[in-house]
mmCIF file of C-alpha atoms in Angstrom:
data_model
loop_
_atom_site.group_PDB
_atom_site.id
_atom_site.type_symbol
_atom_site.label_atom_id
_atom_site.label_comp_id
_atom_site.label_asym_id
_atom_site.label_seq_id
_atom_site.Cartn_x
_atom_site.Cartn_y
_atom_site.Cartn_z
ATOM 1 C CA MET A 173 -37.167 182.905 98.223
ATOM 2 C CA LEU A 174 -34.306 182.716 95.859
ATOM 3 C CA VAL A 175 -33.455 179.350 95.775
ATOM 4 C CA THR A 176 -37.146 178.718 95.462
ATOM 5 C CA VAL A 177 -37.632 180.658 92.732
ATOM 6 C CA VAL A 178 -35.127 178.895 90.797
ATOM 7 C CA ILE A 179 -36.099 175.600 91.642
ATOM 8 C CA GLY A 180 -39.824 176.041 91.877
ATOM 9 C CA SER A 181 -39.721 177.673 88.021
ATOM 10 C CA GLY A 182 -37.638 174.527 87.208
ATOM 11 C CA ILE A 183 -39.915 172.401 88.153
ATOM 12 C CA ALA A 184 -42.856 174.349 86.694
ATOM 13 C CA ALA A 185 -41.017 173.954 83.382
ATOM 14 C CA GLU A 186 -40.135 170.520 83.258
ATOM 15 C CA GLN A 187 -44.102 169.932 84.107
ATOM 16 C CA LEU A 188 -45.144 172.387 81.420
ATOM 17 C CA SER A 189 -42.910 171.836 78.413
ATOM 18 C CA PRO A 190 -41.690 168.059 78.868
ATOM 19 C CA GLY A 191 -38.853 166.872 76.683
ATOM 20 C CA ASN A 192 -37.809 171.171 75.273
ATOM 21 C CA THR A 193 -34.804 171.872 77.142
ATOM 22 C CA GLY A 194 -34.765 175.076 75.226
ATOM 23 C CA LEU A 195 -38.098 176.345 76.187
ATOM 24 C CA GLN A 196 -37.268 174.605 80.101
ATOM 25 C CA LEU A 197 -34.635 177.317 80.323
ATOM 26 C CA LEU A 198 -36.591 179.926 79.069
ATOM 27 C CA GLN A 199 -39.279 179.718 81.565
ATOM 28 C CA ASN A 200 -36.797 178.832 84.441
ATOM 29 C CA SER A 201 -34.212 182.024 83.646
ATOM 30 C CA THR A 202 -37.283 184.564 83.056
ATOM 31 C CA ALA A 203 -38.883 183.523 86.574
ATOM 32 C CA THR A 204 -35.324 183.637 88.095
ATOM 33 C CA VAL A 205 -34.407 187.127 86.474
ATOM 34 C CA LEU A 206 -38.084 188.366 87.886
ATOM 35 C CA GLY A 207 -37.587 187.389 91.083
ATOM 36 C CA LEU A 208 -34.007 187.854 91.793
ATOM 37 C CA ALA A 209 -34.579 191.364 90.729
ATOM 38 C CA VAL A 210 -38.153 191.583 93.212
ATOM 39 C CA LEU A 211 -35.943 190.019 95.997
ATOM 40 C CA ILE A 212 -33.237 192.732 95.614
ATOM 41 C CA LEU A 213 -35.342 195.510 95.772
ATOM 42 C CA VAL A 214 -37.294 193.656 99.258
ATOM 43 C CA PHE A 215 -34.480 192.656 100.665
ATOM 44 C CA GLY A 216 -31.904 195.307 99.932
ATOM 45 C CA PRO A 217 -32.796 198.453 102.394
ATOM 46 C CA ALA A 218 -32.299 195.547 105.245
ATOM 47 C CA SER A 219 -29.596 193.565 104.657
ATOM 48 C CA GLY A 220 -27.736 194.775 101.187
ATOM 49 C CA ALA A 221 -29.537 191.798 99.685
ATOM 50 C CA HIS A 222 -26.262 190.115 100.408
ATOM 51 C CA PHE A 223 -27.638 186.351 99.055
ATOM 52 C CA ASN A 224 -23.943 185.076 97.893
ATOM 53 C CA PRO A 225 -21.372 184.264 100.094
ATOM 54 C CA VAL A 226 -18.702 185.067 97.497
ATOM 55 C CA VAL A 227 -20.389 188.749 97.184
ATOM 56 C CA THR A 228 -20.011 188.910 100.818
ATOM 57 C CA THR A 229 -16.513 187.992 101.151
ATOM 58 C CA VAL A 230 -15.287 190.121 98.487
ATOM 59 C CA ASP A 231 -17.510 193.309 100.101
ATOM 60 C CA TRP A 232 -15.565 192.297 103.316
ATOM 61 C CA TRP A 233 -12.149 192.415 101.604
ATOM 62 C CA PHE A 234 -12.336 195.842 99.980
ATOM 63 C CA GLY A 235 -13.750 197.299 103.025
ATOM 64 C CA ARG A 236 -11.552 196.020 105.744
ATOM 65 C CA ARG A 237 -9.421 199.019 106.122
ATOM 66 C CA THR A 238 -12.518 201.427 105.361
ATOM 67 C CA GLY A 239 -15.302 200.517 108.570
ATOM 68 C CA GLY A 240 -17.274 197.870 105.860
ATOM 69 C CA LEU A 241 -18.702 194.644 106.880
ATOM 70 C CA PRO A 242 -16.797 192.871 109.384
ATOM 71 C CA LEU A 243 -15.346 190.109 109.230
ATOM 72 C CA PRO A 244 -17.680 188.166 112.056
ATOM 73 C CA HIS A 245 -21.120 189.183 109.864
ATOM 74 C CA VAL A 246 -19.163 187.495 107.266
ATOM 75 C CA GLY A 247 -19.594 184.073 108.785
ATOM 76 C CA LEU A 248 -22.963 184.469 109.826
ATOM 77 C CA TYR A 249 -24.185 186.055 106.441
ATOM 78 C CA ALA A 250 -22.803 182.751 105.042
ATOM 79 C CA ILE A 251 -24.794 180.490 107.696
ATOM 80 C CA ALA A 252 -27.926 182.473 106.782
ATOM 81 C CA GLN A 253 -27.442 182.335 102.916
ATOM 82 C CA ILE A 254 -26.819 178.347 103.082
ATOM 83 C CA LEU A 255 -29.781 177.607 105.604
ATOM 84 C CA GLY A 256 -32.438 179.895 103.589
ATOM 85 C CA ALA A 257 -30.834 178.326 100.355
ATOM 86 C CA ILE A 258 -31.574 174.627 101.750
ATOM 87 C CA ALA A 259 -35.184 175.707 103.101
ATOM 88 C CA GLY A 260 -35.797 177.158 99.579
ATOM 89 C CA ALA A 261 -35.156 173.721 97.858
ATOM 90 C CA VAL A 262 -37.524 172.481 100.357
ATOM 91 C CA LEU A 263 -40.206 174.648 100.110
ATOM 92 C CA ALA A 264 -40.362 174.079 96.235
ATOM 93 C CA ASN A 265 -40.261 170.652 96.453
ATOM 94 C CA LEU A 266 -43.300 170.593 98.801
ATOM 95 C CA MET A 267 -44.959 173.711 96.577
ATOM 96 C CA TYR A 268 -44.809 170.726 93.904
ATOM 97 C CA ASP A 269 -46.052 167.378 95.718
ATOM 98 C CA LEU A 270 -42.279 165.902 95.952
ATOM 99 C CA ALA A 271 -40.686 165.091 99.032
ATOM 100 C CA ALA A 272 -39.263 167.441 100.927
ATOM 101 C CA VAL A 273 -35.808 166.815 100.131
ATOM 102 C CA ASP A 274 -34.513 164.648 97.076
ATOM 103 C CA ILE A 275 -30.634 164.449 96.175
ATOM 104 C CA SER A 276 -29.731 165.697 92.935
ATOM 105 C CA GLY A 277 -28.471 163.490 90.550
ATOM 106 C CA HIS A 278 -27.667 165.718 88.056
ATOM 107 C CA ASP A 279 -24.118 165.696 87.456
ATOM 108 C CA ARG A 280 -22.737 169.052 86.162
ATOM 109 C CA ALA A 281 -18.770 169.278 86.891
ATOM 110 C CA THR A 282 -17.319 168.897 83.491
ATOM 111 C CA ALA A 283 -14.119 171.095 82.785
ATOM 112 C CA PRO A 284 -16.548 173.705 79.794
ATOM 113 C CA VAL A 285 -19.146 174.307 82.723
ATOM 114 C CA LEU A 286 -16.327 175.056 85.542
ATOM 115 C CA LEU A 287 -14.927 177.707 83.010
ATOM 116 C CA ALA A 288 -17.908 179.243 82.767
ATOM 117 C CA GLU A 289 -18.858 179.407 86.517
ATOM 118 C CA VAL A 290 -15.014 181.124 86.560
ATOM 119 C CA VAL A 291 -16.836 183.371 83.665
ATOM 120 C CA ALA A 292 -20.321 184.207 85.489
ATOM 121 C CA THR A 293 -18.709 184.994 88.707
ATOM 122 C CA ALA A 294 -16.069 187.036 87.524
ATOM 123 C CA GLY A 295 -18.564 189.158 85.736
ATOM 124 C CA LEU A 296 -20.946 189.377 88.395
ATOM 125 C CA ILE A 297 -18.597 190.495 90.822
ATOM 126 C CA VAL A 298 -17.675 193.200 88.565
ATOM 127 C CA LEU A 299 -21.205 194.226 88.010
ATOM 128 C CA ILE A 300 -22.422 194.467 91.870
ATOM 129 C CA PHE A 301 -18.792 196.455 92.827
ATOM 130 C CA ALA A 302 -18.703 198.775 89.520
ATOM 131 C CA LEU A 303 -22.277 199.692 90.115
ATOM 132 C CA ALA A 304 -21.198 200.155 93.895
ATOM 133 C CA ARG A 305 -18.000 202.442 93.175
ATOM 134 C CA THR A 306 -19.905 204.807 90.572
ATOM 135 C CA GLY A 307 -22.794 205.489 92.570
ATOM 136 C CA ARG A 308 -25.271 203.112 90.697
ATOM 137 C CA ALA A 309 -26.034 200.834 93.388
ATOM 138 C CA SER A 310 -30.049 201.437 93.037
ATOM 139 C CA LEU A 311 -29.709 200.067 89.658
ATOM 140 C CA SER A 312 -28.702 196.484 91.276
ATOM 141 C CA ALA A 313 -31.967 194.731 91.030
ATOM 142 C CA ALA A 314 -32.471 195.518 87.432
ATOM 143 C CA ALA A 315 -28.555 195.218 86.766
ATOM 144 C CA VAL A 316 -28.123 192.079 88.318
ATOM 145 C CA GLY A 317 -31.450 190.472 87.601
ATOM 146 C CA ALA A 318 -30.489 191.069 83.697
ATOM 147 C CA TYR A 319 -27.374 189.608 84.098
ATOM 148 C CA ILE A 320 -28.029 186.481 85.899
ATOM 149 C CA GLY A 321 -30.813 186.078 82.596
ATOM 150 C CA ALA A 322 -28.325 186.814 80.122
ATOM 151 C CA ALA A 323 -25.662 184.486 81.863
ATOM 152 C CA TYR A 324 -28.061 181.642 81.895
ATOM 153 C CA TRP A 325 -27.581 181.436 78.511
ATOM 154 C CA PHE A 326 -24.290 182.534 77.301
ATOM 155 C CA THR A 327 -22.347 179.918 79.973
ATOM 156 C CA SER A 328 -22.717 176.478 79.724
ATOM 157 C CA SER A 329 -23.053 176.416 83.321
ATOM 158 C CA THR A 330 -26.499 178.278 83.435
ATOM 159 C CA SER A 331 -25.272 180.667 85.932
ATOM 160 C CA PHE A 332 -25.104 179.318 89.703
ATOM 161 C CA ALA A 333 -22.372 182.023 90.350
ATOM 162 C CA ASN A 334 -23.357 181.689 94.160
ATOM 163 C CA PRO A 335 -22.161 178.738 96.250
ATOM 164 C CA ALA A 336 -25.232 178.934 98.383
ATOM 165 C CA VAL A 337 -27.721 178.528 95.623
ATOM 166 C CA THR A 338 -25.070 175.756 94.548
ATOM 167 C CA ILE A 339 -25.425 173.980 98.107
ATOM 168 C CA GLY A 340 -29.262 174.578 97.954
ATOM 169 C CA ARG A 341 -29.865 172.985 94.634
ATOM 170 C CA ILE A 342 -28.394 169.734 95.954
ATOM 171 C CA PHE A 343 -31.645 169.147 97.514
ATOM 172 C CA SER A 344 -34.190 168.701 94.546
ATOM 173 C CA ASP A 345 -33.547 166.017 91.701
ATOM 174 C CA THR A 346 -35.160 168.397 89.597
ATOM 175 C CA PHE A 347 -34.492 170.461 86.368
ATOM 176 C CA ALA A 348 -32.393 172.894 88.351
ATOM 177 C CA GLY A 349 -30.431 170.463 90.778
ATOM 178 C CA ILE A 350 -26.903 169.499 91.236
ATOM 179 C CA ALA A 351 -25.179 166.288 92.035
ATOM 180 C CA PRO A 352 -23.327 166.263 95.488
ATOM 181 C CA ALA A 353 -20.558 165.339 93.789
ATOM 182 C CA SER A 354 -20.183 168.242 91.104
ATOM 183 C CA VAL A 355 -20.900 171.025 94.204
ATOM 184 C CA ALA A 356 -17.328 171.016 95.711
ATOM 185 C CA PRO A 357 -15.635 171.661 92.012
ATOM 186 C CA PHE A 358 -18.371 174.247 91.201
ATOM 187 C CA ILE A 359 -17.960 176.643 94.511
ATOM 188 C CA ALA A 360 -13.996 176.049 93.763
ATOM 189 C CA ALA A 361 -14.626 177.701 90.030
ATOM 190 C CA GLN A 362 -17.060 180.028 91.831
ATOM 191 C CA ILE A 363 -14.350 181.578 93.998
ATOM 192 C CA VAL A 364 -11.432 181.678 91.158
ATOM 193 C CA GLY A 365 -14.199 183.612 89.667
ATOM 194 C CA ALA A 366 -14.543 186.014 92.321
ATOM 195 C CA LEU A 367 -10.753 186.516 92.834
ATOM 196 C CA ILE A 368 -10.515 187.056 88.922
ATOM 197 C CA GLY A 369 -13.683 189.347 89.607
ATOM 198 C CA ALA A 370 -12.144 191.356 92.192
ATOM 199 C CA ALA A 371 -8.630 191.913 90.484
ATOM 200 C CA LEU A 372 -10.271 193.024 87.778
ATOM 201 C CA VAL A 373 -12.493 195.043 89.864
ATOM 202 C CA VAL A 374 -9.398 196.836 91.287
ATOM 203 C CA ALA A 375 -7.979 197.220 87.926
ATOM 204 C CA LEU A 376 -10.770 199.450 86.993
ATOM 205 C CA TYR A 377 -11.944 201.633 89.960
ATOM 206 C CA PRO A 378 -8.677 201.589 92.529
ATOM 207 C CA ASP A 379 -10.592 203.269 94.705
ATOM 208 C CA VAL A 380 -13.173 200.635 95.540
ATOM 209 C CA GLU A 381 -12.434 200.410 98.717
ATOM 210 C CA ALA A 382 -14.679 203.396 99.545
ATOM 211 C CA ALA A 383 -18.153 202.023 98.029
ATOM 212 C CA ALA A 384 -18.028 198.494 100.035
ATOM 213 C CA GLU A 385 -21.040 200.018 102.214
ATOM 214 C CA ASN A 386 -23.259 200.186 99.182
ATOM 215 C CA VAL A 387 -22.906 196.484 98.051
ATOM 216 C CA VAL A 388 -25.312 194.863 96.947
ATOM 217 C CA VAL A 389 -27.834 197.956 97.943
ATOM 218 C CA PRO A 390 -26.819 200.884 100.267
ATOM 219 C CA HIS A 391 -28.406 199.680 103.360
ATOM 220 C CA GLU A 392 -28.948 200.506 107.314
ATOM 221 C CA GLU A 393 -26.992 197.871 109.359
ATOM 222 C CA THR A 394 -28.980 196.883 112.953
ATOM 223 C CA THR A 395 -26.651 196.075 115.590
ATOM 224 C CA PHE A 396 -27.335 193.281 117.828
ATOM 225 C CA ALA A 397 -27.782 195.766 120.393
ATOM 226 C CA GLU A 398 -30.471 197.778 118.934
ATOM 227 C CA ILE A 399 -32.130 193.916 117.859
ATOM 228 C CA LYS A 400 -31.831 193.381 121.585
ATOM 229 C CA THR A 401 -33.639 196.958 122.794
ATOM 230 C CA ALA A 402 -36.310 196.509 120.146
ATOM 231 C CA VAL A 403 -36.909 192.934 121.358
#
């Protein structure tokens, strides 16, 4: 749904404001801010609103000694995140009567843009884990939405800051798309940004490990055994 919001609003912006890139970006960013906040509220209690593989990985790293997210779950989350992102792109295309899969030709991987992705991802990591550590994870929906909305404008990359979303955006040759050749550099920049962000979090909050279970939103974990019993 996150990728559907990002791509769908991008397609709408292209159709409603042809030739006006600034207005298109405003429309796209506004929908993304609101959609992301709502999705965090909806899915947070179930999964923690882990929409982002680098956030999930950093969360595992911080909580690995305190009973946080198990490493096998990181892989399962990443699979779900990537498949969900691809499905979201297909859904957005179909809603606008486009080809279900249309590989993007939008090359983005220039040095300034990759630097922007490092900055965007580092800032996102710092925000999420600072909120968790200071007992304000309940504000994540508003705060993360606001940060991504701002980063649409202050970064030259328009703040993808998410490897799964980056992969999903390959599949729509529209305003929000990204060419396959740009994906690996983008993800590399996001990983670097996540490492920098994690280092900053540790510097600011040395005991951040204690808050790992509250990222992005505190939630109840359902085990596979519980699922099997329920079925």
